[in-house]
PDB file of C-alpha atoms in Angstrom:
ATOM      1  CA  UNK A  78     107.090  67.874  79.662  1.00  0.00           C
ATOM      2  CA  UNK A  79     105.630  70.859  81.543  1.00  0.00           C
ATOM      3  CA  UNK A  80     101.996  70.336  80.517  1.00  0.00           C
ATOM      4  CA  UNK A  81      99.301  69.734  83.089  1.00  0.00           C
ATOM      5  CA  UNK A  82      97.335  66.713  81.971  1.00  0.00           C
ATOM      6  CA  UNK A  83      93.703  65.945  82.769  1.00  0.00           C
ATOM      7  CA  UNK A  84      94.547  63.227  85.284  1.00  0.00           C
ATOM      8  CA  UNK A  85      97.264  64.903  87.309  1.00  0.00           C
ATOM      9  CA  UNK A  86      97.677  63.755  90.849  1.00  0.00           C
ATOM     10  CA  UNK A  87      95.651  65.946  93.187  1.00  0.00           C
ATOM     11  CA  UNK A  88      93.013  66.920  90.640  1.00  0.00           C
ATOM     12  CA  UNK A  89      89.799  67.938  92.518  1.00  0.00           C
ATOM     13  CA  UNK A  90      91.543  67.929  95.905  1.00  0.00           C
ATOM     14  CA  UNK A  91      90.316  70.515  98.374  1.00  0.00           C
ATOM     15  CA  UNK A  92      91.923  73.900  98.842  1.00  0.00           C
ATOM     16  CA  UNK A  93      94.014  73.693 102.008  1.00  0.00           C
ATOM     17  CA  UNK A  94      92.824  75.429 105.166  1.00  0.00           C
ATOM     18  CA  UNK A  95      94.468  78.872 104.886  1.00  0.00           C
ATOM     19  CA  UNK A  96      93.551  79.891 108.451  1.00  0.00           C
ATOM     20  CA  UNK A  97      96.879  78.616 109.747  1.00  0.00           C
ATOM     21  CA  UNK A  98      98.882  81.035 107.597  1.00  0.00           C
ATOM     22  CA  UNK A  99     100.527  84.034 109.164  1.00  0.00           C
ATOM     23  CA  UNK A 100     100.088  86.900 106.728  1.00  0.00           C
ATOM     24  CA  UNK A 101     103.150  89.220 106.451  1.00  0.00           C
ATOM     25  CA  UNK A 102     101.658  91.312 103.640  1.00  0.00           C
ATOM     26  CA  UNK A 103      97.979  91.741 102.942  1.00  0.00           C
ATOM     27  CA  UNK A 104      95.237  89.574 104.372  1.00  0.00           C
ATOM     28  CA  UNK A 105      93.744  86.150 104.010  1.00  0.00           C
ATOM     29  CA  UNK A 106      91.317  85.875 101.108  1.00  0.00           C
ATOM     30  CA  UNK A 107      87.637  85.906 101.935  1.00  0.00           C
ATOM     31  CA  UNK A 108      85.826  82.686 101.042  1.00  0.00           C
ATOM     32  CA  UNK A 109      88.756  80.738  99.541  1.00  0.00           C
ATOM     33  CA  UNK A 110      86.389  77.956  98.535  1.00  0.00           C
ATOM     34  CA  UNK A 111      84.353  80.280  96.225  1.00  0.00           C
ATOM     35  CA  UNK A 112      85.523  81.142  92.714  1.00  0.00           C
ATOM     36  CA  UNK A 113      89.119  80.929  91.491  1.00  0.00           C
ATOM     37  CA  UNK A 114      92.049  81.356  93.850  1.00  0.00           C
ATOM     38  CA  UNK A 115      95.746  80.700  93.233  1.00  0.00           C
ATOM     39  CA  UNK A 116      98.269  79.556  95.755  1.00  0.00           C
ATOM     40  CA  UNK A 117     101.784  80.468  94.629  1.00  0.00           C
ATOM     41  CA  UNK A 118     104.696  79.116  96.609  1.00  0.00           C
ATOM     42  CA  UNK A 119     107.770  81.282  97.007  1.00  0.00           C
ATOM     43  CA  UNK A 120     110.936  81.669  99.075  1.00  0.00           C
ATOM     44  CA  UNK A 121     113.361  84.454  99.686  1.00  0.00           C
ATOM     45  CA  UNK A 122     116.247  82.017  99.002  1.00  0.00           C
ATOM     46  CA  UNK A 123     114.836  81.146  95.578  1.00  0.00           C
ATOM     47  CA  UNK A 124     116.070  84.239  93.713  1.00  0.00           C
ATOM     48  CA  UNK A 125     115.113  82.810  90.316  1.00  0.00           C
ATOM     49  CA  UNK A 126     111.492  82.852  91.427  1.00  0.00           C
ATOM     50  CA  UNK A 127     111.418  86.565  92.030  1.00  0.00           C
ATOM     51  CA  UNK A 128     110.444  87.066  88.394  1.00  0.00           C
ATOM     52  CA  UNK A 129     107.603  84.590  88.820  1.00  0.00           C
ATOM     53  CA  UNK A 130     106.197  86.710  91.618  1.00  0.00           C
ATOM     54  CA  UNK A 131     106.443  89.838  89.452  1.00  0.00           C
ATOM     55  CA  UNK A 132     104.793  88.009  86.543  1.00  0.00           C
ATOM     56  CA  UNK A 133     101.933  86.916  88.827  1.00  0.00           C
ATOM     57  CA  UNK A 134     101.560  90.533  89.973  1.00  0.00           C
ATOM     58  CA  UNK A 135     101.216  91.610  86.327  1.00  0.00           C
ATOM     59  CA  UNK A 136      98.722  88.762  85.745  1.00  0.00           C
ATOM     60  CA  UNK A 137      96.648  90.052  88.648  1.00  0.00           C
ATOM     61  CA  UNK A 138      96.658  93.505  87.086  1.00  0.00           C
ATOM     62  CA  UNK A 139      95.571  92.085  83.753  1.00  0.00           C
ATOM     63  CA  UNK A 140      92.847  89.941  85.392  1.00  0.00           C
ATOM     64  CA  UNK A 141      91.076  92.059  88.011  1.00  0.00           C
ATOM     65  CA  UNK A 142      89.451  89.801  90.550  1.00  0.00           C
ATOM     66  CA  UNK A 143      92.183  87.114  90.381  1.00  0.00           C
ATOM     67  CA  UNK A 144      93.083  86.228  93.986  1.00  0.00           C
ATOM     68  CA  UNK A 145      96.644  85.037  94.562  1.00  0.00           C
ATOM     69  CA  UNK A 146      98.064  84.037  97.918  1.00  0.00           C
ATOM     70  CA  UNK A 147     101.854  83.741  98.084  1.00  0.00           C
ATOM     71  CA  UNK A 148     102.816  81.020 100.587  1.00  0.00           C
ATOM     72  CA  UNK A 149     106.434  81.071 101.715  1.00  0.00           C
ATOM     73  CA  UNK A 150     108.534  77.899 101.640  1.00  0.00           C
ATOM     74  CA  UNK A 151     111.202  79.598 103.782  1.00  0.00           C
ATOM     75  CA  UNK A 152     112.295  77.667 106.889  1.00  0.00           C
ATOM     76  CA  UNK A 153     111.970  80.654 109.215  1.00  0.00           C
ATOM     77  CA  UNK A 154     109.502  83.532 109.406  1.00  0.00           C
ATOM     78  CA  UNK A 155     112.398  86.025 109.550  1.00  0.00           C
ATOM     79  CA  UNK A 156     113.473  84.827 106.063  1.00  0.00           C
ATOM     80  CA  UNK A 157     110.027  85.377 104.682  1.00  0.00           C
ATOM     81  CA  UNK A 158     109.623  88.817 106.207  1.00  0.00           C
ATOM     82  CA  UNK A 159     113.074  89.838 104.940  1.00  0.00           C
ATOM     83  CA  UNK A 160     111.644  89.464 101.443  1.00  0.00           C
ATOM     84  CA  UNK A 161     109.478  92.561 102.075  1.00  0.00           C
ATOM     85  CA  UNK A 162     112.616  94.688 102.344  1.00  0.00           C
ATOM     86  CA  UNK A 163     113.286  93.976  98.645  1.00  0.00           C
ATOM     87  CA  UNK A 164     109.816  95.103  97.547  1.00  0.00           C
ATOM     88  CA  UNK A 165     109.690  98.089  95.220  1.00  0.00           C
ATOM     89  CA  UNK A 166     113.376  97.901  94.412  1.00  0.00           C
ATOM     90  CA  UNK A 167     114.966  97.358  90.974  1.00  0.00           C
ATOM     91  CA  UNK A 168     116.833  94.056  90.490  1.00  0.00           C
ATOM     92  CA  UNK A 169     118.738  94.493  87.195  1.00  0.00           C
ATOM     93  CA  UNK A 170     120.714  91.282  87.679  1.00  0.00           C
ATOM     94  CA  UNK A 171     117.355  89.436  87.619  1.00  0.00           C
ATOM     95  CA  UNK A 172     116.033  91.547  84.679  1.00  0.00           C
ATOM     96  CA  UNK A 173     113.460  93.045  87.059  1.00  0.00           C
ATOM     97  CA  UNK A 174     112.756  96.759  86.681  1.00  0.00           C
ATOM     98  CA  UNK A 175     110.881  96.872  90.029  1.00  0.00           C
ATOM     99  CA  UNK A 176     110.223  93.958  92.362  1.00  0.00           C
ATOM    100  CA  UNK A 177     106.458  94.094  93.055  1.00  0.00           C
ATOM    101  CA  UNK A 178     104.183  91.772  95.000  1.00  0.00           C
ATOM    102  CA  UNK A 179     100.560  92.540  94.360  1.00  0.00           C
ATOM    103  CA  UNK A 180      99.425  89.356  96.157  1.00  0.00           C
ATOM    104  CA  UNK A 181      99.083  88.752  99.818  1.00  0.00           C
ATOM    105  CA  UNK A 182     102.127  86.982 101.255  1.00  0.00           C
ATOM    106  CA  UNK A 183     102.089  84.527 104.111  1.00  0.00           C
ATOM    107  CA  UNK A 184     104.429  82.409 106.169  1.00  0.00           C
ATOM    108  CA  UNK A 185     103.302  78.803 106.599  1.00  0.00           C
ATOM    109  CA  UNK A 186     103.706  78.400 110.363  1.00  0.00           C
ATOM    110  CA  UNK A 187     104.075  74.663 111.059  1.00  0.00           C
ATOM    111  CA  UNK A 188     104.040  73.925 107.302  1.00  0.00           C
ATOM    112  CA  UNK A 189     100.418  72.854 107.502  1.00  0.00           C
ATOM    113  CA  UNK A 190      99.474  74.285 104.097  1.00  0.00           C
ATOM    114  CA  UNK A 191     102.534  72.772 102.500  1.00  0.00           C
ATOM    115  CA  UNK A 192     101.769  69.369 104.056  1.00  0.00           C
ATOM    116  CA  UNK A 193      98.145  69.554 102.837  1.00  0.00           C
ATOM    117  CA  UNK A 194      99.261  70.314  99.312  1.00  0.00           C
ATOM    118  CA  UNK A 195     101.939  67.575  99.306  1.00  0.00           C
ATOM    119  CA  UNK A 196      99.353  65.126 100.699  1.00  0.00           C
ATOM    120  CA  UNK A 197      97.128  65.898  97.699  1.00  0.00           C
ATOM    121  CA  UNK A 198      99.622  66.242  94.811  1.00  0.00           C
ATOM    122  CA  UNK A 199     102.556  64.138  96.074  1.00  0.00           C
ATOM    123  CA  UNK A 200     106.215  64.796  95.647  1.00  0.00           C
ATOM    124  CA  UNK A 201     107.700  67.913  97.148  1.00  0.00           C
ATOM    125  CA  UNK A 202     106.639  71.547  97.162  1.00  0.00           C
ATOM    126  CA  UNK A 203     109.244  73.805  95.723  1.00  0.00           C
ATOM    127  CA  UNK A 204     109.054  77.568  95.391  1.00  0.00           C
ATOM    128  CA  UNK A 205     107.467  78.596  92.093  1.00  0.00           C
ATOM    129  CA  UNK A 206     104.561  76.117  92.211  1.00  0.00           C
ATOM    130  CA  UNK A 207     101.253  77.657  91.270  1.00  0.00           C
ATOM    131  CA  UNK A 208      97.987  75.867  92.046  1.00  0.00           C
ATOM    132  CA  UNK A 209      94.612  77.043  90.694  1.00  0.00           C
ATOM    133  CA  UNK A 210      91.610  76.141  92.790  1.00  0.00           C
ATOM    134  CA  UNK A 211      88.085  76.738  91.515  1.00  0.00           C
ATOM    135  CA  UNK A 212      85.244  76.640  94.036  1.00  0.00           C
ATOM    136  CA  UNK A 213      87.500  74.896  96.520  1.00  0.00           C
ATOM    137  CA  UNK A 214      88.912  72.211  94.224  1.00  0.00           C
ATOM    138  CA  UNK A 215      92.319  71.983  92.558  1.00  0.00           C
ATOM    139  CA  UNK A 216      91.918  72.215  88.788  1.00  0.00           C
ATOM    140  CA  UNK A 217      95.361  73.146  87.499  1.00  0.00           C
ATOM    141  CA  UNK A 218      98.993  73.358  88.609  1.00  0.00           C
ATOM    142  CA  UNK A 219     102.311  74.371  87.063  1.00  0.00           C
ATOM    143  CA  UNK A 220     105.878  74.565  88.347  1.00  0.00           C
ATOM    144  CA  UNK A 221     107.691  77.741  87.344  1.00  0.00           C
ATOM    145  CA  UNK A 222     111.445  78.012  87.331  1.00  0.00           C
ATOM    146  CA  UNK A 223     114.111  80.399  85.979  1.00  0.00           C
ATOM    147  CA  UNK A 224     113.754  78.515  82.685  1.00  0.00           C
ATOM    148  CA  UNK A 225     109.939  78.156  82.653  1.00  0.00           C
ATOM    149  CA  UNK A 226     108.074  81.425  83.050  1.00  0.00           C
ATOM    150  CA  UNK A 227     104.373  82.213  83.280  1.00  0.00           C
ATOM    151  CA  UNK A 228     104.285  83.122  79.562  1.00  0.00           C
ATOM    152  CA  UNK A 229     105.622  79.651  78.661  1.00  0.00           C
ATOM    153  CA  UNK A 230     102.728  77.705  80.138  1.00  0.00           C
ATOM    154  CA  UNK A 231      98.955  77.773  80.160  1.00  0.00           C
ATOM    155  CA  UNK A 232      98.442  79.061  83.714  1.00  0.00           C
ATOM    156  CA  UNK A 233      97.536  82.616  82.800  1.00  0.00           C
ATOM    157  CA  UNK A 234      95.026  81.532  80.213  1.00  0.00           C
ATOM    158  CA  UNK A 235      93.505  79.052  82.626  1.00  0.00           C
ATOM    159  CA  UNK A 236      93.066  81.817  85.216  1.00  0.00           C
ATOM    160  CA  UNK A 237      91.297  84.005  82.635  1.00  0.00           C
ATOM    161  CA  UNK A 238      88.974  81.143  81.708  1.00  0.00           C
ATOM    162  CA  UNK A 239      88.260  80.425  85.346  1.00  0.00           C
ATOM    163  CA  UNK A 240      87.388  84.042  86.082  1.00  0.00           C
ATOM    164  CA  UNK A 241      85.084  84.109  83.052  1.00  0.00           C
ATOM    165  CA  UNK A 242      83.357  80.912  84.189  1.00  0.00           C
ATOM    166  CA  UNK A 243      84.474  79.105  81.061  1.00  0.00           C
ATOM    167  CA  UNK A 244      85.779  75.510  80.829  1.00  0.00           C
ATOM    168  CA  UNK A 245      89.514  75.173  81.242  1.00  0.00           C
ATOM    169  CA  UNK A 246      91.822  73.960  78.474  1.00  0.00           C
ATOM    170  CA  UNK A 247      92.055  70.174  78.475  1.00  0.00           C
ATOM    171  CA  UNK A 248      95.316  68.559  77.527  1.00  0.00           C
ATOM    172  CA  UNK A 249      93.974  65.013  77.679  1.00  0.00           C
ATOM    173  CA  UNK A 250      95.947  62.124  79.095  1.00  0.00           C
ATOM    174  CA  UNK A 251      99.725  62.234  79.099  1.00  0.00           C
ATOM    175  CA  UNK A 252     101.381  60.490  76.147  1.00  0.00           C
ATOM    176  CA  UNK A 253     102.291  56.871  76.739  1.00  0.00           C
ATOM    177  CA  UNK A 254     105.921  56.453  77.662  1.00  0.00           C
ATOM    178  CA  UNK A 255     107.792  54.618  74.991  1.00  0.00           C
ATOM    179  CA  UNK A 256     109.768  51.657  76.196  1.00  0.00           C
ATOM    180  CA  UNK A 257     113.390  51.809  75.192  1.00  0.00           C
ATOM    181  CA  UNK A 258     115.054  48.956  73.362  1.00  0.00           C
ATOM    182  CA  UNK A 259     116.464  46.674  75.926  1.00  0.00           C
ATOM    183  CA  UNK A 260     119.335  44.388  75.094  1.00  0.00           C
ATOM    184  CA  UNK A 261     118.301  40.802  75.232  1.00  0.00           C
ATOM    185  CA  UNK A 262     120.461  38.530  77.332  1.00  0.00           C
ATOM    186  CA  UNK A 263     121.699  35.462  75.563  1.00  0.00           C
TER     187      UNK A 263
END
């Protein structure tokens, strides 16, 4: 189930301190605790996520004013900066006409932003995770993969609602897990 439910772990947690990021393309957003801002994790090694970055670039074009910060999960800064060499090139094997990154891109020196996010939401932080913060608080998250694209989820619509100052879609509580039939021991 890919839905974001109303009680997801990390809901209302604070946007991480972005001052520790080393920007390799673009600049740090002004006032990250005001209005909507998206943190999108990415990595050069995660080739399936290149489309996600292109899709977010198109979302930014469709929603002027949407601020997206791409935070690299690459282990070394050289890996992150190598991604810039691929910018503005076609990638037909990935079904990408032109690899574009409209968002600012940053390397997470010391993994401080990653650690802050994991501390809030738990688990691990894989490339393709998008987190929507509104006025400094986490309100939505989705994990995108080669099999789950931006168009498949509710993230784009949530960003449009956030920019318009409208309430986000609420999916309620997650459905109760059904207990399987267990064999009784005799």
